[in-house]
PDB file of C-alpha atoms in Angstrom:
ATOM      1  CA  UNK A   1       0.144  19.565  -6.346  1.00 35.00           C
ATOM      2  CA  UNK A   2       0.553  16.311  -8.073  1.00 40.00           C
ATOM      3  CA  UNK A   3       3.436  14.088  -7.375  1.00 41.00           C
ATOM      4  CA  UNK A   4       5.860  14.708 -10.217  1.00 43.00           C
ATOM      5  CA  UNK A   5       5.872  12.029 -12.736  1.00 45.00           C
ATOM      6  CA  UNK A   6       8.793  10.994 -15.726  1.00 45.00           C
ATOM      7  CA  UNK A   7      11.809  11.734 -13.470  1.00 47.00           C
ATOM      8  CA  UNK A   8      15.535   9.535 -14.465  1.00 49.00           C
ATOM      9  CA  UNK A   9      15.723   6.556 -12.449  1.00 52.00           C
ATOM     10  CA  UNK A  10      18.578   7.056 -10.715  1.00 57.00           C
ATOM     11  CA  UNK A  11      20.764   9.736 -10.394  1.00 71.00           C
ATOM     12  CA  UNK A  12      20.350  13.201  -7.576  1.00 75.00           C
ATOM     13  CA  UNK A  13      16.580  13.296  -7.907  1.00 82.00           C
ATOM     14  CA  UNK A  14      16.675   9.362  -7.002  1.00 82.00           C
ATOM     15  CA  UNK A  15      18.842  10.122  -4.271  1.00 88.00           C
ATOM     16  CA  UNK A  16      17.349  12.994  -3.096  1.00 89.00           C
ATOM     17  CA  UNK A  17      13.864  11.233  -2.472  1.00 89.00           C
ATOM     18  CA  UNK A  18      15.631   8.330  -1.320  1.00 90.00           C
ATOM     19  CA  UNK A  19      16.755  10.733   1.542  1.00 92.00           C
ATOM     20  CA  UNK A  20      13.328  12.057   1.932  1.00 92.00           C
ATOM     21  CA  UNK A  21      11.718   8.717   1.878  1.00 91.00           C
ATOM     22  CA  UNK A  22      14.125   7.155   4.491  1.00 91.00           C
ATOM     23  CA  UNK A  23      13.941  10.754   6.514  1.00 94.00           C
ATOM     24  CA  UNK A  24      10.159  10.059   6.867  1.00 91.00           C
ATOM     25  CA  UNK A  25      10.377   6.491   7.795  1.00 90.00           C
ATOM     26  CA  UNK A  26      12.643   7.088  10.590  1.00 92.00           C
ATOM     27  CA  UNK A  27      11.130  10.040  11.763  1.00 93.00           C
ATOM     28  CA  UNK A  28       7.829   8.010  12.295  1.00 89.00           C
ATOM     29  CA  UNK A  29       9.439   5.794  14.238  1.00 88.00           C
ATOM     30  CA  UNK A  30      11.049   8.068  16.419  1.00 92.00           C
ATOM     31  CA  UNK A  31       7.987  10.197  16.988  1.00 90.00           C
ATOM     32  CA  UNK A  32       4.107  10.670  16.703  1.00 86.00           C
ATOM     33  CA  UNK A  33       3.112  11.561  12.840  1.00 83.00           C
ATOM     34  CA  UNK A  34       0.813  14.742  14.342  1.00 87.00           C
ATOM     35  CA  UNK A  35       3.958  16.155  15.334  1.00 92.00           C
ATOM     36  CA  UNK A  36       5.799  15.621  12.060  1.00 92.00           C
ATOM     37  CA  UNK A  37       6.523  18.419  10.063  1.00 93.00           C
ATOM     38  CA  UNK A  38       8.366  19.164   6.236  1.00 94.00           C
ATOM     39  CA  UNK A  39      11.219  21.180   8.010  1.00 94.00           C
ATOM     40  CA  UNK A  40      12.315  17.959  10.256  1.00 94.00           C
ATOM     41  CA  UNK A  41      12.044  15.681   7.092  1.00 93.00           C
ATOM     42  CA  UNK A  42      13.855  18.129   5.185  1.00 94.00           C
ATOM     43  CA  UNK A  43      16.997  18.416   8.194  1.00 94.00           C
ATOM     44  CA  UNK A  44      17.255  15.031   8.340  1.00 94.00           C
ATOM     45  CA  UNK A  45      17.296  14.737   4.917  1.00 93.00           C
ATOM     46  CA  UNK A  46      20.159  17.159   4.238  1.00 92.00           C
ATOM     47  CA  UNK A  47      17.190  18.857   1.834  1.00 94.00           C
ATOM     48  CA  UNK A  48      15.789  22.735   2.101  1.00 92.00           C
ATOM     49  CA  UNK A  49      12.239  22.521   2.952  1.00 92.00           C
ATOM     50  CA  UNK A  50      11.259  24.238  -0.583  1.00 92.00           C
ATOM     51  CA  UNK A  51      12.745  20.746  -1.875  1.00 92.00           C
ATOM     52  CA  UNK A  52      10.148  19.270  -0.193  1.00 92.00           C
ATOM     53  CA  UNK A  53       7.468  21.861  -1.090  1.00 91.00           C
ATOM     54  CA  UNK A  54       8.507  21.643  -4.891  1.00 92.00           C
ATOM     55  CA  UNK A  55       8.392  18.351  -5.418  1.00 89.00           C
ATOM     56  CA  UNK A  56       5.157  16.746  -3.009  1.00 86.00           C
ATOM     57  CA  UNK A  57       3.523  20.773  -2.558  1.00 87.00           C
ATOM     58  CA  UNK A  58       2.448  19.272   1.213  1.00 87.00           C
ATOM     59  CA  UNK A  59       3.180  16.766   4.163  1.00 89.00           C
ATOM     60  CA  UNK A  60       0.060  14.647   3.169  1.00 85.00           C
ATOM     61  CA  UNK A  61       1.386  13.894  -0.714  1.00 85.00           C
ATOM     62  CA  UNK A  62       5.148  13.124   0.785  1.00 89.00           C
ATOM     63  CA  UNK A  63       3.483  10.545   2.967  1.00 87.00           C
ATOM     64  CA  UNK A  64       1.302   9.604   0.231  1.00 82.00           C
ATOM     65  CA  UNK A  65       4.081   8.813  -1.774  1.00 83.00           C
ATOM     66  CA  UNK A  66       6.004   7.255   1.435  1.00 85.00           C
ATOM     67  CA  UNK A  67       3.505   5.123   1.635  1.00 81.00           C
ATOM     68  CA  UNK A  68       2.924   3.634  -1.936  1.00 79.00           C
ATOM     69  CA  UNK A  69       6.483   3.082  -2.028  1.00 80.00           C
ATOM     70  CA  UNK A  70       6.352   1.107   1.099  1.00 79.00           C
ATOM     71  CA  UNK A  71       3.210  -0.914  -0.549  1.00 76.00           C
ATOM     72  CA  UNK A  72       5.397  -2.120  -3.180  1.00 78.00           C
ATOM     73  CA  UNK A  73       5.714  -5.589  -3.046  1.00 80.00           C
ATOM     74  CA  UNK A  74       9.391  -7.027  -2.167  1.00 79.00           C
ATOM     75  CA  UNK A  75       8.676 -10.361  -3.803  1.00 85.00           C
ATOM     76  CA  UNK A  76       6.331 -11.743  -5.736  1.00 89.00           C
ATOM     77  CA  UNK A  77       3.086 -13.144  -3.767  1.00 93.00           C
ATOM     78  CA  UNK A  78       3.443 -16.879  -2.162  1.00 93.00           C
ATOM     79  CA  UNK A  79       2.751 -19.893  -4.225  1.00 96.00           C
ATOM     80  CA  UNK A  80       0.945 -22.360  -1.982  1.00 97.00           C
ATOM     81  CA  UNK A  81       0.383 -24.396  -5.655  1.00 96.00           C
ATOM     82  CA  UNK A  82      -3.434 -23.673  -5.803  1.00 96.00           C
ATOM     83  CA  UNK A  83      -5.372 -20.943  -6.892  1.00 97.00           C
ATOM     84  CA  UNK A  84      -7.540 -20.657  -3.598  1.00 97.00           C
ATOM     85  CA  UNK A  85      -4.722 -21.318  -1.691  1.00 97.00           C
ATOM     86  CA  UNK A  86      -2.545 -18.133  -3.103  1.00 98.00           C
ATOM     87  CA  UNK A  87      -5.893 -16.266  -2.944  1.00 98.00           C
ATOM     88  CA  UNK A  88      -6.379 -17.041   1.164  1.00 97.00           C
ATOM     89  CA  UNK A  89      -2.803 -16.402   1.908  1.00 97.00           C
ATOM     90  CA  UNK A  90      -2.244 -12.980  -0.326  1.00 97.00           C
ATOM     91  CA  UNK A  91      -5.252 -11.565   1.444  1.00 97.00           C
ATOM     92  CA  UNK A  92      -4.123 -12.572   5.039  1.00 96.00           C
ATOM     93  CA  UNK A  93      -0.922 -11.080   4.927  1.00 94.00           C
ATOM     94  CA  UNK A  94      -2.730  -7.887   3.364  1.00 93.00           C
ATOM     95  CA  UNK A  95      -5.327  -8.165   6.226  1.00 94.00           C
ATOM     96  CA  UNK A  96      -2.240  -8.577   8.796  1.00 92.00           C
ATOM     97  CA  UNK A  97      -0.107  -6.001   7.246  1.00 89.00           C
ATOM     98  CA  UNK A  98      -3.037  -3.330   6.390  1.00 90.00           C
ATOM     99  CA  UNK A  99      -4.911  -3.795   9.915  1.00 90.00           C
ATOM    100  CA  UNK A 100      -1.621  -2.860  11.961  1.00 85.00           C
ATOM    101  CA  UNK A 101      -1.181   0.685  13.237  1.00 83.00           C
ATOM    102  CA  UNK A 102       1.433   1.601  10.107  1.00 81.00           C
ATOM    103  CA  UNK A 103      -0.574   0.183   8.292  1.00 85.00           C
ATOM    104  CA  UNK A 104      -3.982   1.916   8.576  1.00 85.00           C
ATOM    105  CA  UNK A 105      -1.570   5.077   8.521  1.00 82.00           C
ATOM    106  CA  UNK A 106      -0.463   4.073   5.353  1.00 82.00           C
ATOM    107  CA  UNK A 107      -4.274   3.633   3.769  1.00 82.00           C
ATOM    108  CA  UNK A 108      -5.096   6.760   5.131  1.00 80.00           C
ATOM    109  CA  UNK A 109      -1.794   8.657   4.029  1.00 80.00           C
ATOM    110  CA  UNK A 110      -2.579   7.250   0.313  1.00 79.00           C
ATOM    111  CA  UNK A 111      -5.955   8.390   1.059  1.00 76.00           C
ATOM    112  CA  UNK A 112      -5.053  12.112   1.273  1.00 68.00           C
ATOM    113  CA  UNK A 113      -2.730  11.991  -1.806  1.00 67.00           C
ATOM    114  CA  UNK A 114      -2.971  13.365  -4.750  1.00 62.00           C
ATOM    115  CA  UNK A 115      -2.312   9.462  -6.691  1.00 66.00           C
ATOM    116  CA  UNK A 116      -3.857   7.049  -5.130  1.00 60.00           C
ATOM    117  CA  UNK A 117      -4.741   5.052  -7.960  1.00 75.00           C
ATOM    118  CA  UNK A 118      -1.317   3.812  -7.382  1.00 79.00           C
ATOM    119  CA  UNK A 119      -2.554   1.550  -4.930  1.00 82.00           C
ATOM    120  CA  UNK A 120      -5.304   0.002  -6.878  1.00 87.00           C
ATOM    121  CA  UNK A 121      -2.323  -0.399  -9.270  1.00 87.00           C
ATOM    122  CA  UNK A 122      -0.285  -2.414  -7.095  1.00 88.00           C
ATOM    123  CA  UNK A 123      -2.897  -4.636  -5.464  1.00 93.00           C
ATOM    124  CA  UNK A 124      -3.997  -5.513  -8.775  1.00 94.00           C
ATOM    125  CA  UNK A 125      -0.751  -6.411 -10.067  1.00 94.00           C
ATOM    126  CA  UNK A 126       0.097  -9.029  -7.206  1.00 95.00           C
ATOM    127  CA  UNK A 127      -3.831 -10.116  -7.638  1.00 97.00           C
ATOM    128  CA  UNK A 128      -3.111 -10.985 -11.622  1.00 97.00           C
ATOM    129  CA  UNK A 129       0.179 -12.350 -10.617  1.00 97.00           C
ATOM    130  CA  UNK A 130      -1.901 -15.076  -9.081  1.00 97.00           C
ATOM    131  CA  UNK A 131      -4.334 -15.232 -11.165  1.00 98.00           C
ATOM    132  CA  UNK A 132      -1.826 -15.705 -14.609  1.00 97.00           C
ATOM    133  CA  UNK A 133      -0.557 -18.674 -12.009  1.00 97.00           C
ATOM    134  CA  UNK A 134      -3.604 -21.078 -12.872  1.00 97.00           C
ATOM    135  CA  UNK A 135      -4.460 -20.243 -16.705  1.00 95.00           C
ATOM    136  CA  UNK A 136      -6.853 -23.281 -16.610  1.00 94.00           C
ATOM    137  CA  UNK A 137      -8.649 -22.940 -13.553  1.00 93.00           C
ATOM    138  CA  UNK A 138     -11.904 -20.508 -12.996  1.00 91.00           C
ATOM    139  CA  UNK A 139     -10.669 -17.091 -13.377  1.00 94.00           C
ATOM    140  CA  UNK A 140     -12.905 -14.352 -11.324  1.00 96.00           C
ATOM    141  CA  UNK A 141     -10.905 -11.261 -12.350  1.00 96.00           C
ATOM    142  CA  UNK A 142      -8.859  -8.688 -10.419  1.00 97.00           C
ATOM    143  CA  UNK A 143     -12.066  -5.971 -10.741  1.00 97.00           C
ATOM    144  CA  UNK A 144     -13.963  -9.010  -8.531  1.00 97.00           C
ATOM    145  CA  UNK A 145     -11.517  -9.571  -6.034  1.00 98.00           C
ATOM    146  CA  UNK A 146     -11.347  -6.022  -5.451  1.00 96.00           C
ATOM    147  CA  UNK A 147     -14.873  -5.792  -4.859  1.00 96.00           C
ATOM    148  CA  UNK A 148     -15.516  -8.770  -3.173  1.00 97.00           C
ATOM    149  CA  UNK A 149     -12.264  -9.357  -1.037  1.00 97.00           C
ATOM    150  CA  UNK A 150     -10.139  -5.901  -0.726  1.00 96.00           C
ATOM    151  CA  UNK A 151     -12.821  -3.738  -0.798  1.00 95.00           C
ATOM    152  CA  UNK A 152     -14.310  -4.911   2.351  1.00 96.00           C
ATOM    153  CA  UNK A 153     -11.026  -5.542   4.375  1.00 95.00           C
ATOM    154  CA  UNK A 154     -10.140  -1.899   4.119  1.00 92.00           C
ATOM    155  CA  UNK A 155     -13.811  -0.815   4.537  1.00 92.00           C
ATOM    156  CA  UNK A 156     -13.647  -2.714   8.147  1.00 93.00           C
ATOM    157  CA  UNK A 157      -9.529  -1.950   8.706  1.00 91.00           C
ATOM    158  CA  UNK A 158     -10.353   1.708   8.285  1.00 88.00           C
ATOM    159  CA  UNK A 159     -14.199   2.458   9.686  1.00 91.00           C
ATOM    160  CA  UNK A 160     -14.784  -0.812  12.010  1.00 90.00           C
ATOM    161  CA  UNK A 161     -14.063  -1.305  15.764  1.00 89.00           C
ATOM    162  CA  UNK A 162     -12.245  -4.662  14.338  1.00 86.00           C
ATOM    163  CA  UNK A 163     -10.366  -5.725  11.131  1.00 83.00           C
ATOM    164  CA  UNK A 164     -12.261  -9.426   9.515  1.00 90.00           C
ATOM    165  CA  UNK A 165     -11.506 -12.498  11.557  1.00 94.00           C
ATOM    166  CA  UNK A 166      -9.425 -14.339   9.151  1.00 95.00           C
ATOM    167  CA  UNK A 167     -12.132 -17.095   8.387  1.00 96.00           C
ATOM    168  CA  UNK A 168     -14.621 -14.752   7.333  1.00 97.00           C
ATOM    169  CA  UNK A 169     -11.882 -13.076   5.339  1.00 96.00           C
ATOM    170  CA  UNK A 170     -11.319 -16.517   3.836  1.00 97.00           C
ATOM    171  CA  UNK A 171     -15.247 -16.439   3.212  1.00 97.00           C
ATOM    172  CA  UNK A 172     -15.100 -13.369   1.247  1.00 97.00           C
ATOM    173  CA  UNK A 173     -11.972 -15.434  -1.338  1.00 97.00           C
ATOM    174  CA  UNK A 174     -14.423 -18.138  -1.093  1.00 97.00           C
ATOM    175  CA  UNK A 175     -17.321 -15.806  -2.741  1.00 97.00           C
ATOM    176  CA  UNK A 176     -15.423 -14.490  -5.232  1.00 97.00           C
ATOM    177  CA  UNK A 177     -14.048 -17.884  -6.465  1.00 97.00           C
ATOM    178  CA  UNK A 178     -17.942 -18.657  -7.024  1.00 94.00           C
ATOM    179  CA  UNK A 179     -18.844 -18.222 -10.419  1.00 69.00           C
TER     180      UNK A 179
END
């Protein structure tokens, strides 16, 4: 069941999966996330479980959606006043963030839901947020980043025995700066 889209901002529906959201959030830190379950988030909620069930249709698209929401930037990315520079420090704070236990939880909770386009969404948002920074320098593209710089810190956050050392992350902004 998809993730039900076109709902008023604000309002019960906003506070209802405000309640949900924040239910999740500090039942994970309270307790493994194997031993989570929609009738705990929906208690500490205040919500019936069929809330839950109408609105997500399963644990792994609530924590899905926990997750993108948490992805959300807070702030725009840092402006270290060069192109490269922005670059290097946007993708170690991803690299820091992502490579943490909540983290990788949160790549593989987006993983299992049903819109996980969302992510690409939002990494390619704060990517052309840099990239609009330097109108007259080299521009490689959001779609090249992806490839060249995300693509392979998740690939080794997710499926290798260690995340990239920062230099060789710094490498990979370094490659796709080459034109």
């Amino acid at each position: 069941m998809a993730i039900k889209e076109g709902l008023r901002p604000g309002g019960r529906s906003a506070r209802v999966q405000e309640s949900i959201h924040s239910a999740v959030r500090s039942l994970l830190q309270e307790q493994d996330r194997a031993t989570l379950t929609v009738p705990q988030i929906a208690a500490r909620a205040g919500v019936t479980p069929s809330t839950i069930y109408r609105r997500w249709g399963d644990l792994p698209a609530l924590l899905g959606d926990v997750a993108i929401a948490r992805m959300r930037p807070d702030c725009a990315p840092l402006d270290t006043g060069s192109l490269r520079g922005d670059l290097r420090a946007w993708a170690e704070q991803y690299l820091d963030e992502m490579s943490s236990e909540p983290g990788r939880n949160m790549m593989r909770d987006i993983q299992a839901c049903a819109t996980p386009g969302y992510c690409v969404g939002i990494i390619s948002g704060q990517l052309q947020t840099i990239l609009d920074r330097y109108p007259d320098e080299p521009n490689p593209g959001v779609e090249r980043l992806i490839n060249v710089v995300v693509a392979p810190t998740v690939f080794r956050i997710l499926f290798a025995t260690a995340p990239l050392a920062v230099e060789e992350l710094y490498r990979l902004v370094d490659i796709a700066l080459a034109q």
